[in-house]
């Protein structure tokens, strides 16, 4: 009995030592900065100065100004739309890569092809959409040459649409990856079994394949959500400053040294993300599935 | 056979250059338990998959209940398939698994009727009370029963079982063997059971089909197969014969044991002399005998409950097994590393040869 206690003691000591680097790192670079942002959001901001006198002024300003609340709703709207489009484009892709392609090698090659755009810098990927979508861009030129349209389509660039197109392309792969992974783990025999029992493709998909891929959908949705909610570059470069997400507000506020307002927006954004992730994690028990 | 429910006519299946099934012809009667025995790669699983409709044969026809079903898709054949790894739906409960085919197929039954039938099947395989469990919360043997119930719920006339006991531990395998037979007797459907285990094949099948390299090499009752294996390969798969190479000429076989008279031999493409384990006799090394004799060193014995297996080394690593049934009396004990003389009655040997008529 005495020896068991000793082993347990030694194990818990080892556990503590192993935890220390992680705890120190997370405290210094996550917990302390977040606490700091929350604290700064209550500071008093004047045009050229900031003081630590506590005030609710910045918070009041955020929730009473149409610009700020408007940008909160825009962020949520763009997030939901991009979440839907990445899912609509990503799921069939994942279905093909993860389930229909029988060779493991080929499915790995296809996944790598999906990742190739990431070999260039983020900004180049975003900016590359300008010559594609512009008034005299590739899409308009091709459509006009083919005689499908007479006038260039102007809504393609510097609108909400261009932001959605750009974000869908950039974040789609984060949806494809986790879903394809879950699909590739499905035992092919159970699909054969379902077919042998007389279920058609639709039933097999909705009753077997989709439920079993759901953890992948949730993980993909979390990836996409976290990245889209914090976005500012795509909307900055493709909307012509017409679409202001919370991320863009933070950039401008920080740029004009309005630390208190930037902190308020930062806290709001963090809370929104927290709610979204908590919501997704309620759909499936990831600990059980992965 | 007029009562044949199921017939294979010269079925051939190739994967590239590999011939997985070569001109397989077979008839299966109603209410029969047929076991397919063969080493891995012998084409037994391919045969089952062709019958189920998961694979299309290159040549030959498959007939079922008087109908040519060669081009009929799997789910319209009315043939059930039990997968080796059970292939249960991991996110569904026991009753949802069992009722899956009735709920999502073309059964057209009401949900109350589906539930009644699913419960009936769960009861039949002895899993009452587990309807609501997830399939990851039950044991391997119970999963096997769920897989069987799921197939039987569709009321197939023919059930194909692909190494159904392979994933179970030895103890459970023995019990499920009886269980499978009992369930089959109660329902009166035909079972085709694929296995790599000769014990399982002989114990379970009303008839045994032996396959090797894509070809059916013998079909018969377990007794026929056991007493009159059609070829050296069958004798080898049965794992109940000591096999000796040598040459058969003019009514006598010459091998490691000297020359023995051969009253009758079976035609085969090579000369092989086979003696059943329980036909072997052990004499002291100094004894003299008229029959065939083989000097061998005793290695060890194994107590099997109803019999004792004795292992001898006849030199060059040739292992000879001798089985002593305990019903015939207490076993003799032998000294390890001592030489003995092994002999047998040549009339009980089974001989294969190119010369045989």
mmCIF file of N, CA, C and O in Angstrom, chain B residues 220-309:
data_model
loop_
_atom_site.group_PDB
_atom_site.id
_atom_site.type_symbol
_atom_site.label_atom_id
_atom_site.label_comp_id
_atom_site.label_asym_id
_atom_site.label_seq_id
_atom_site.Cartn_x
_atom_site.Cartn_y
_atom_site.Cartn_z
ATOM 1 N N UNK B 220 -18.510 -32.505 -50.663
ATOM 2 C CA UNK B 220 -19.044 -33.731 -50.064
ATOM 3 C C UNK B 220 -19.436 -33.508 -48.626
ATOM 4 O O UNK B 220 -19.237 -32.422 -48.077
ATOM 5 N N UNK B 221 -20.023 -34.534 -48.008
ATOM 6 C CA UNK B 221 -20.350 -34.428 -46.588
ATOM 7 C C UNK B 221 -19.035 -34.444 -45.819
ATOM 8 O O UNK B 221 -18.015 -34.905 -46.344
ATOM 9 N N UNK B 222 -19.051 -33.941 -44.578
ATOM 10 C CA UNK B 222 -17.807 -33.959 -43.797
ATOM 11 C C UNK B 222 -17.215 -35.367 -43.740
ATOM 12 O O UNK B 222 -16.000 -35.532 -43.842
ATOM 13 N N UNK B 223 -18.066 -36.392 -43.608
ATOM 14 C CA UNK B 223 -17.589 -37.772 -43.549
ATOM 15 C C UNK B 223 -16.860 -38.172 -44.823
ATOM 16 O O UNK B 223 -15.780 -38.763 -44.776
ATOM 17 N N UNK B 224 -17.463 -37.852 -45.975
ATOM 18 C CA UNK B 224 -16.835 -38.188 -47.265
ATOM 19 C C UNK B 224 -15.483 -37.510 -47.418
ATOM 20 O O UNK B 224 -14.512 -38.113 -47.849
ATOM 21 N N UNK B 225 -15.467 -36.221 -47.050
ATOM 22 C CA UNK B 225 -14.230 -35.455 -47.198
ATOM 23 C C UNK B 225 -13.151 -36.036 -46.296
ATOM 24 O O UNK B 225 -12.011 -36.224 -46.692
ATOM 25 N N UNK B 226 -13.557 -36.369 -45.080
ATOM 26 C CA UNK B 226 -12.629 -36.873 -44.082
ATOM 27 C C UNK B 226 -12.103 -38.259 -44.474
ATOM 28 O O UNK B 226 -10.912 -38.525 -44.394
ATOM 29 N N UNK B 227 -12.996 -39.131 -44.926
ATOM 30 C CA UNK B 227 -12.587 -40.502 -45.231
ATOM 31 C C UNK B 227 -11.982 -40.646 -46.611
ATOM 32 O O UNK B 227 -11.156 -41.528 -46.837
ATOM 33 N N UNK B 228 -12.434 -39.831 -47.550
ATOM 34 C CA UNK B 228 -11.930 -39.973 -48.913
ATOM 35 C C UNK B 228 -11.571 -38.620 -49.519
ATOM 36 O O UNK B 228 -12.236 -38.148 -50.439
ATOM 37 N N UNK B 229 -10.520 -37.994 -48.981
ATOM 38 C CA UNK B 229 -10.115 -36.723 -49.594
ATOM 39 C C UNK B 229 -9.780 -36.946 -51.064
ATOM 40 O O UNK B 229 -9.180 -37.965 -51.404
ATOM 41 N N UNK B 230 -10.197 -36.039 -51.925
ATOM 42 C CA UNK B 230 -10.082 -36.268 -53.363
ATOM 43 C C UNK B 230 -8.681 -36.001 -53.879
ATOM 44 O O UNK B 230 -8.349 -36.423 -54.979
ATOM 45 N N UNK B 231 -7.864 -35.288 -53.125
ATOM 46 C CA UNK B 231 -6.526 -34.973 -53.634
ATOM 47 C C UNK B 231 -5.590 -34.737 -52.462
ATOM 48 O O UNK B 231 -6.041 -34.547 -51.331
ATOM 49 N N UNK B 232 -4.278 -34.789 -52.700
ATOM 50 C CA UNK B 232 -3.324 -34.517 -51.625
ATOM 51 C C UNK B 232 -3.576 -33.160 -50.973
ATOM 52 O O UNK B 232 -3.398 -32.998 -49.765
ATOM 53 N N UNK B 233 -4.018 -32.152 -51.777
ATOM 54 C CA UNK B 233 -4.273 -30.828 -51.220
ATOM 55 C C UNK B 233 -5.396 -30.856 -50.194
ATOM 56 O O UNK B 233 -5.303 -30.238 -49.137
ATOM 57 N N UNK B 234 -6.473 -31.591 -50.517
ATOM 58 C CA UNK B 234 -7.581 -31.687 -49.564
ATOM 59 C C UNK B 234 -7.089 -32.343 -48.278
ATOM 60 O O UNK B 234 -7.343 -31.852 -47.174
ATOM 61 N N UNK B 235 -6.342 -33.443 -48.437
ATOM 62 C CA UNK B 235 -5.802 -34.132 -47.265
ATOM 63 C C UNK B 235 -4.951 -33.181 -46.435
ATOM 64 O O UNK B 235 -4.998 -33.183 -45.205
ATOM 65 N N UNK B 236 -4.207 -32.328 -47.119
ATOM 66 C CA UNK B 236 -3.349 -31.368 -46.435
ATOM 67 C C UNK B 236 -4.176 -30.338 -45.663
ATOM 68 O O UNK B 236 -3.922 -30.062 -44.491
ATOM 69 N N UNK B 237 -5.233 -29.759 -46.309
ATOM 70 C CA UNK B 237 -6.049 -28.737 -45.640
ATOM 71 C C UNK B 237 -6.758 -29.293 -44.422
ATOM 72 O O UNK B 237 -7.015 -28.579 -43.467
ATOM 73 N N UNK B 238 -7.131 -30.587 -44.483
ATOM 74 C CA UNK B 238 -7.908 -31.159 -43.387
ATOM 75 C C UNK B 238 -7.074 -31.233 -42.117
ATOM 76 O O UNK B 238 -7.629 -31.299 -41.019
ATOM 77 N N UNK B 239 -5.745 -31.236 -42.275
ATOM 78 C CA UNK B 239 -4.865 -31.201 -41.112
ATOM 79 C C UNK B 239 -5.107 -32.391 -40.187
ATOM 80 O O UNK B 239 -5.081 -32.261 -38.984
ATOM 81 N N UNK B 240 -5.391 -33.553 -40.791
ATOM 82 C CA UNK B 240 -5.628 -34.751 -39.999
ATOM 83 C C UNK B 240 -4.855 -35.945 -40.542
ATOM 84 O O UNK B 240 -5.072 -37.074 -40.141
ATOM 85 N N UNK B 241 -3.953 -35.674 -41.496
ATOM 86 C CA UNK B 241 -3.196 -36.749 -42.140
ATOM 87 C C UNK B 241 -1.700 -36.462 -42.071
ATOM 88 O O UNK B 241 -1.273 -35.328 -42.235
ATOM 89 N N UNK B 242 -0.921 -37.539 -41.831
ATOM 90 C CA UNK B 242 0.510 -37.453 -42.056
ATOM 91 C C UNK B 242 0.730 -37.728 -43.534
ATOM 92 O O UNK B 242 0.249 -38.731 -44.060
ATOM 93 N N UNK B 243 1.413 -36.820 -44.211
ATOM 94 C CA UNK B 243 1.611 -36.976 -45.657
ATOM 95 C C UNK B 243 3.062 -37.345 -45.933
ATOM 96 O O UNK B 243 3.978 -36.791 -45.331
ATOM 97 N N UNK B 244 3.255 -38.315 -46.835
ATOM 98 C CA UNK B 244 4.603 -38.714 -47.217
ATOM 99 C C UNK B 244 4.750 -38.584 -48.724
ATOM 100 O O UNK B 244 3.892 -39.041 -49.474
ATOM 101 N N UNK B 245 5.828 -37.953 -49.154
ATOM 102 C CA UNK B 245 6.147 -37.951 -50.591
ATOM 103 C C UNK B 245 6.835 -39.264 -50.919
ATOM 104 O O UNK B 245 7.386 -39.931 -50.047
ATOM 105 N N UNK B 246 6.812 -39.623 -52.183
ATOM 106 C CA UNK B 246 7.450 -40.866 -52.593
ATOM 107 C C UNK B 246 7.013 -41.202 -53.990
ATOM 108 O O UNK B 246 6.648 -40.300 -54.764
ATOM 109 N N UNK B 247 7.013 -42.488 -54.345
ATOM 110 C CA UNK B 247 6.535 -42.813 -55.685
ATOM 111 C C UNK B 247 5.673 -44.060 -55.660
ATOM 112 O O UNK B 247 5.932 -45.016 -54.913
ATOM 113 N N UNK B 248 4.623 -43.990 -56.449
ATOM 114 C CA UNK B 248 3.669 -45.096 -56.559
ATOM 115 C C UNK B 248 3.991 -45.828 -57.848
ATOM 116 O O UNK B 248 4.035 -45.220 -58.925
ATOM 117 N N UNK B 249 4.272 -47.137 -57.695
ATOM 118 C CA UNK B 249 4.460 -47.870 -58.946
ATOM 119 C C UNK B 249 4.030 -49.323 -58.767
ATOM 120 O O UNK B 249 4.354 -49.953 -57.761
ATOM 121 N N UNK B 250 3.292 -49.773 -59.673
ATOM 122 C CA UNK B 250 2.780 -51.150 -59.736
ATOM 123 C C UNK B 250 2.262 -51.638 -58.384
ATOM 124 O O UNK B 250 2.751 -52.616 -57.826
ATOM 125 N N UNK B 251 1.308 -50.877 -57.836
ATOM 126 C CA UNK B 251 0.627 -51.359 -56.634
ATOM 127 C C UNK B 251 1.413 -51.268 -55.350
ATOM 128 O O UNK B 251 0.995 -51.829 -54.333
ATOM 129 N N UNK B 252 2.532 -50.579 -55.357
ATOM 130 C CA UNK B 252 3.182 -50.338 -54.070
ATOM 131 C C UNK B 252 3.802 -48.951 -54.047
ATOM 132 O O UNK B 252 4.178 -48.397 -55.089
ATOM 133 N N UNK B 253 3.847 -48.394 -52.826
ATOM 134 C CA UNK B 253 4.320 -47.024 -52.656
ATOM 135 C C UNK B 253 5.646 -47.060 -51.923
ATOM 136 O O UNK B 253 5.793 -47.708 -50.889
ATOM 137 N N UNK B 254 6.654 -46.381 -52.489
ATOM 138 C CA UNK B 254 7.961 -46.329 -51.848
ATOM 139 C C UNK B 254 8.186 -44.918 -51.311
ATOM 140 O O UNK B 254 8.078 -43.939 -52.054
ATOM 141 N N UNK B 255 8.435 -44.843 -49.988
ATOM 142 C CA UNK B 255 8.667 -43.544 -49.368
ATOM 143 C C UNK B 255 9.630 -43.685 -48.226
ATOM 144 O O UNK B 255 10.354 -44.685 -48.128
ATOM 145 N N UNK B 256 9.648 -42.701 -47.333
ATOM 146 C CA UNK B 256 10.569 -42.674 -46.194
ATOM 147 C C UNK B 256 10.397 -43.900 -45.303
ATOM 148 O O UNK B 256 11.309 -44.283 -44.585
ATOM 149 N N UNK B 257 9.202 -44.506 -45.353
ATOM 150 C CA UNK B 257 8.891 -45.640 -44.480
ATOM 151 C C UNK B 257 9.191 -46.987 -45.139
ATOM 152 O O UNK B 257 8.787 -48.029 -44.628
ATOM 153 N N UNK B 258 9.854 -46.970 -46.262
ATOM 154 C CA UNK B 258 10.085 -48.210 -46.996
ATOM 155 C C UNK B 258 9.030 -48.385 -48.075
ATOM 156 O O UNK B 258 8.507 -47.391 -48.589
ATOM 157 N N UNK B 259 8.704 -49.633 -48.370
ATOM 158 C CA UNK B 259 7.721 -49.882 -49.419
ATOM 159 C C UNK B 259 6.497 -50.536 -48.803
ATOM 160 O O UNK B 259 6.615 -51.433 -47.958
ATOM 161 N N UNK B 260 5.314 -50.019 -49.203
ATOM 162 C CA UNK B 260 4.078 -50.587 -48.676
ATOM 163 C C UNK B 260 3.163 -50.957 -49.829
ATOM 164 O O UNK B 260 3.136 -50.265 -50.854
ATOM 165 N N UNK B 261 2.438 -52.023 -49.636
ATOM 166 C CA UNK B 261 1.480 -52.436 -50.666
ATOM 167 C C UNK B 261 0.323 -51.448 -50.693
ATOM 168 O O UNK B 261 -0.094 -50.947 -49.653
ATOM 169 N N UNK B 262 -0.183 -51.156 -51.886
ATOM 170 C CA UNK B 262 -1.292 -50.208 -52.025
ATOM 171 C C UNK B 262 -2.451 -50.926 -52.703
ATOM 172 O O UNK B 262 -2.415 -51.171 -53.896
ATOM 173 N N UNK B 263 -3.483 -51.293 -51.916
ATOM 174 C CA UNK B 263 -4.622 -51.998 -52.518
ATOM 175 C C UNK B 263 -5.361 -51.121 -53.524
ATOM 176 O O UNK B 263 -5.794 -51.591 -54.562
ATOM 177 N N UNK B 264 -5.524 -49.842 -53.194
ATOM 178 C CA UNK B 264 -6.181 -48.964 -54.171
ATOM 179 C C UNK B 264 -5.693 -47.533 -53.983
ATOM 180 O O UNK B 264 -5.327 -47.130 -52.885
ATOM 181 N N UNK B 265 -5.663 -46.798 -55.088
ATOM 182 C CA UNK B 265 -5.124 -45.443 -55.024
ATOM 183 C C UNK B 265 -6.033 -44.490 -55.788
ATOM 184 O O UNK B 265 -6.817 -44.902 -56.640
ATOM 185 N N UNK B 266 -5.962 -43.204 -55.423
ATOM 186 C CA UNK B 266 -6.756 -42.179 -56.094
ATOM 187 C C UNK B 266 -5.845 -41.448 -57.073
ATOM 188 O O UNK B 266 -4.694 -41.157 -56.748
ATOM 189 N N UNK B 267 -6.396 -41.136 -58.246
ATOM 190 C CA UNK B 267 -5.583 -40.474 -59.248
ATOM 191 C C UNK B 267 -5.306 -39.023 -58.825
ATOM 192 O O UNK B 267 -6.196 -38.307 -58.385
ATOM 193 N N UNK B 268 -4.046 -38.606 -58.937
ATOM 194 C CA UNK B 268 -3.667 -37.229 -58.596
ATOM 195 C C UNK B 268 -2.454 -36.854 -59.426
ATOM 196 O O UNK B 268 -1.863 -37.711 -60.082
ATOM 197 N N UNK B 269 -2.088 -35.568 -59.393
ATOM 198 C CA UNK B 269 -0.958 -35.147 -60.225
ATOM 199 C C UNK B 269 0.386 -35.342 -59.540
ATOM 200 O O UNK B 269 1.412 -34.979 -60.062
ATOM 201 N N UNK B 270 0.380 -35.853 -58.319
ATOM 202 C CA UNK B 270 1.648 -36.230 -57.690
ATOM 203 C C UNK B 270 1.413 -37.415 -56.768
ATOM 204 O O UNK B 270 0.276 -37.708 -56.407
ATOM 205 N N UNK B 271 2.517 -38.077 -56.398
ATOM 206 C CA UNK B 271 2.405 -39.287 -55.587
ATOM 207 C C UNK B 271 2.518 -38.916 -54.115
ATOM 208 O O UNK B 271 3.559 -38.425 -53.671
ATOM 209 N N UNK B 272 1.438 -39.159 -53.374
ATOM 210 C CA UNK B 272 1.429 -38.828 -51.949
ATOM 211 C C UNK B 272 0.753 -39.960 -51.178
ATOM 212 O O UNK B 272 -0.236 -40.538 -51.632
ATOM 213 N N UNK B 273 1.333 -40.281 -50.045
ATOM 214 C CA UNK B 273 0.827 -41.349 -49.188
ATOM 215 C C UNK B 273 0.321 -40.692 -47.910
ATOM 216 O O UNK B 273 1.056 -39.945 -47.262
ATOM 217 N N UNK B 274 -0.945 -40.904 -47.560
ATOM 218 C CA UNK B 274 -1.525 -40.220 -46.413
ATOM 219 C C UNK B 274 -2.028 -41.213 -45.380
ATOM 220 O O UNK B 274 -2.697 -42.185 -45.723
ATOM 221 N N UNK B 275 -1.690 -40.952 -44.118
ATOM 222 C CA UNK B 275 -2.166 -41.805 -43.026
ATOM 223 C C UNK B 275 -2.788 -40.906 -41.967
ATOM 224 O O UNK B 275 -2.179 -39.933 -41.533
ATOM 225 N N UNK B 276 -4.028 -41.232 -41.592
ATOM 226 C CA UNK B 276 -4.696 -40.423 -40.579
ATOM 227 C C UNK B 276 -3.955 -40.484 -39.251
ATOM 228 O O UNK B 276 -3.407 -41.537 -38.894
ATOM 229 N N UNK B 277 -3.976 -39.364 -38.517
ATOM 230 C CA UNK B 277 -3.265 -39.289 -37.238
ATOM 231 C C UNK B 277 -3.678 -40.437 -36.297
ATOM 232 O O UNK B 277 -2.854 -40.994 -35.593
ATOM 233 N N UNK B 278 -4.975 -40.755 -36.296
ATOM 234 C CA UNK B 278 -5.436 -41.754 -35.324
ATOM 235 C C UNK B 278 -5.268 -43.192 -35.837
ATOM 236 O O UNK B 278 -5.689 -44.141 -35.191
ATOM 237 N N UNK B 279 -4.651 -43.358 -37.046
ATOM 238 C CA UNK B 279 -4.353 -44.710 -37.542
ATOM 239 C C UNK B 279 -2.901 -45.104 -37.255
ATOM 240 O O UNK B 279 -2.489 -46.200 -37.573
ATOM 241 N N UNK B 280 -2.134 -44.152 -36.715
ATOM 242 C CA UNK B 280 -0.725 -44.427 -36.481
ATOM 243 C C UNK B 280 -0.570 -45.294 -35.229
ATOM 244 O O UNK B 280 -1.325 -45.174 -34.265
ATOM 245 N N UNK B 281 0.436 -46.189 -35.278
ATOM 246 C CA UNK B 281 0.753 -47.010 -34.093
ATOM 247 C C UNK B 281 2.215 -46.772 -33.729
ATOM 248 O O UNK B 281 3.054 -46.571 -34.606
ATOM 249 N N UNK B 282 2.496 -46.836 -32.418
ATOM 250 C CA UNK B 282 3.865 -46.616 -31.962
ATOM 251 C C UNK B 282 4.392 -47.908 -31.343
ATOM 252 O O UNK B 282 3.724 -48.515 -30.489
ATOM 253 N N UNK B 283 5.556 -48.333 -31.796
ATOM 254 C CA UNK B 283 6.195 -49.541 -31.257
ATOM 255 C C UNK B 283 7.550 -49.145 -30.691
ATOM 256 O O UNK B 283 8.117 -48.130 -31.085
ATOM 257 N N UNK B 284 8.101 -49.978 -29.787
ATOM 258 C CA UNK B 284 9.458 -49.699 -29.323
ATOM 259 C C UNK B 284 10.426 -49.763 -30.508
ATOM 260 O O UNK B 284 10.161 -50.460 -31.498
ATOM 261 N N UNK B 285 11.542 -49.063 -30.405
ATOM 262 C CA UNK B 285 12.475 -48.981 -31.523
ATOM 263 C C UNK B 285 13.014 -50.357 -31.927
ATOM 264 O O UNK B 285 13.335 -50.604 -33.089
ATOM 265 N N UNK B 286 13.055 -51.265 -30.963
ATOM 266 C CA UNK B 286 13.648 -52.574 -31.235
ATOM 267 C C UNK B 286 12.650 -53.563 -31.844
ATOM 268 O O UNK B 286 13.038 -54.628 -32.314
ATOM 269 N N UNK B 287 11.358 -53.191 -31.851
ATOM 270 C CA UNK B 287 10.347 -54.135 -32.321
ATOM 271 C C UNK B 287 10.505 -54.404 -33.818
ATOM 272 O O UNK B 287 11.110 -53.631 -34.548
ATOM 273 N N UNK B 288 9.958 -55.535 -34.248
ATOM 274 C CA UNK B 288 9.985 -55.791 -35.691
ATOM 275 C C UNK B 288 8.549 -55.900 -36.169
ATOM 276 O O UNK B 288 7.662 -56.340 -35.433
ATOM 277 N N UNK B 289 8.312 -55.446 -37.374
ATOM 278 C CA UNK B 289 6.955 -55.493 -37.910
ATOM 279 C C UNK B 289 7.021 -55.713 -39.408
ATOM 280 O O UNK B 289 8.011 -55.349 -40.065
ATOM 281 N N UNK B 290 5.954 -56.316 -39.947
ATOM 282 C CA UNK B 290 5.917 -56.576 -41.389
ATOM 283 C C UNK B 290 5.504 -55.340 -42.166
ATOM 284 O O UNK B 290 5.863 -55.177 -43.322
ATOM 285 N N UNK B 291 4.699 -54.513 -41.499
ATOM 286 C CA UNK B 291 4.114 -53.362 -42.200
ATOM 287 C C UNK B 291 5.142 -52.277 -42.468
ATOM 288 O O UNK B 291 6.337 -52.446 -42.225
ATOM 289 N N UNK B 292 4.658 -51.140 -42.982
ATOM 290 C CA UNK B 292 5.537 -50.003 -43.207
ATOM 291 C C UNK B 292 6.103 -49.532 -41.870
ATOM 292 O O UNK B 292 5.406 -49.597 -40.850
ATOM 293 N N UNK B 293 7.318 -49.105 -41.829
ATOM 294 C CA UNK B 293 7.881 -48.640 -40.557
ATOM 295 C C UNK B 293 8.765 -47.417 -40.758
ATOM 296 O O UNK B 293 9.405 -47.246 -41.795
ATOM 297 N N UNK B 294 8.719 -46.580 -39.709
ATOM 298 C CA UNK B 294 9.416 -45.304 -39.796
ATOM 299 C C UNK B 294 10.018 -45.021 -38.429
ATOM 300 O O UNK B 294 9.322 -45.036 -37.424
ATOM 301 N N UNK B 295 11.337 -44.834 -38.416
ATOM 302 C CA UNK B 295 11.997 -44.476 -37.150
ATOM 303 C C UNK B 295 11.781 -42.998 -36.900
ATOM 304 O O UNK B 295 12.003 -42.174 -37.788
ATOM 305 N N UNK B 296 11.364 -42.673 -35.669
ATOM 306 C CA UNK B 296 11.134 -41.257 -35.357
ATOM 307 C C UNK B 296 11.397 -41.004 -33.897
ATOM 308 O O UNK B 296 11.281 -41.909 -33.065
ATOM 309 N N UNK B 297 11.758 -39.779 -33.584
ATOM 310 C CA UNK B 297 12.068 -39.388 -32.215
ATOM 311 C C UNK B 297 10.860 -38.708 -31.594
ATOM 312 O O UNK B 297 10.266 -37.812 -32.211
ATOM 313 N N UNK B 298 10.508 -39.124 -30.396
ATOM 314 C CA UNK B 298 9.363 -38.507 -29.719
ATOM 315 C C UNK B 298 9.736 -37.096 -29.260
ATOM 316 O O UNK B 298 10.817 -36.879 -28.707
ATOM 317 N N UNK B 299 8.859 -36.148 -29.526
ATOM 318 C CA UNK B 299 9.133 -34.761 -29.123
ATOM 319 C C UNK B 299 8.312 -34.384 -27.901
ATOM 320 O O UNK B 299 8.853 -34.049 -26.852
ATOM 321 N N UNK B 300 7.007 -34.427 -28.046
ATOM 322 C CA UNK B 300 6.143 -33.978 -26.957
ATOM 323 C C UNK B 300 4.738 -34.492 -27.193
ATOM 324 O O UNK B 300 4.431 -35.010 -28.270
ATOM 325 N N UNK B 301 3.892 -34.363 -26.171
ATOM 326 C CA UNK B 301 2.491 -34.741 -26.369
ATOM 327 C C UNK B 301 1.594 -33.617 -25.889
ATOM 328 O O UNK B 301 2.006 -32.758 -25.117
ATOM 329 N N UNK B 302 0.374 -33.634 -26.395
ATOM 330 C CA UNK B 302 -0.606 -32.602 -26.047
ATOM 331 C C UNK B 302 -1.884 -33.295 -25.608
ATOM 332 O O UNK B 302 -2.403 -34.146 -26.340
ATOM 333 N N UNK B 303 -2.388 -32.923 -24.456
ATOM 334 C CA UNK B 303 -3.619 -33.529 -23.945
ATOM 335 C C UNK B 303 -4.800 -32.708 -24.445
ATOM 336 O O UNK B 303 -4.861 -31.499 -24.230
ATOM 337 N N UNK B 304 -5.723 -33.331 -25.163
ATOM 338 C CA UNK B 304 -6.822 -32.573 -25.766
ATOM 339 C C UNK B 304 -8.174 -32.887 -25.132
ATOM 340 O O UNK B 304 -9.203 -32.521 -25.674
ATOM 341 N N UNK B 305 -8.180 -33.584 -24.019
ATOM 342 C CA UNK B 305 -9.449 -33.885 -23.363
ATOM 343 C C UNK B 305 -9.972 -35.245 -23.761
ATOM 344 O O UNK B 305 -10.035 -36.166 -22.951
ATOM 345 N N UNK B 306 -10.344 -35.411 -25.044
ATOM 346 C CA UNK B 306 -10.864 -36.696 -25.481
ATOM 347 C C UNK B 306 -9.771 -37.548 -26.124
ATOM 348 O O UNK B 306 -9.971 -38.720 -26.385
ATOM 349 N N UNK B 307 -8.641 -36.929 -26.415
ATOM 350 C CA UNK B 307 -7.557 -37.682 -27.028
ATOM 351 C C UNK B 307 -6.223 -37.037 -26.666
ATOM 352 O O UNK B 307 -6.188 -35.939 -26.109
ATOM 353 N N UNK B 308 -5.132 -37.759 -26.980
ATOM 354 C CA UNK B 308 -3.802 -37.219 -26.757
ATOM 355 C C UNK B 308 -3.081 -37.192 -28.094
ATOM 356 O O UNK B 308 -3.118 -38.168 -28.847
ATOM 357 N N UNK B 309 -2.498 -36.045 -28.430
ATOM 358 C CA UNK B 309 -1.705 -35.946 -29.655
ATOM 359 C C UNK B 309 -0.243 -36.145 -29.289
ATOM 360 O O UNK B 309 0.269 -35.496 -28.379
#
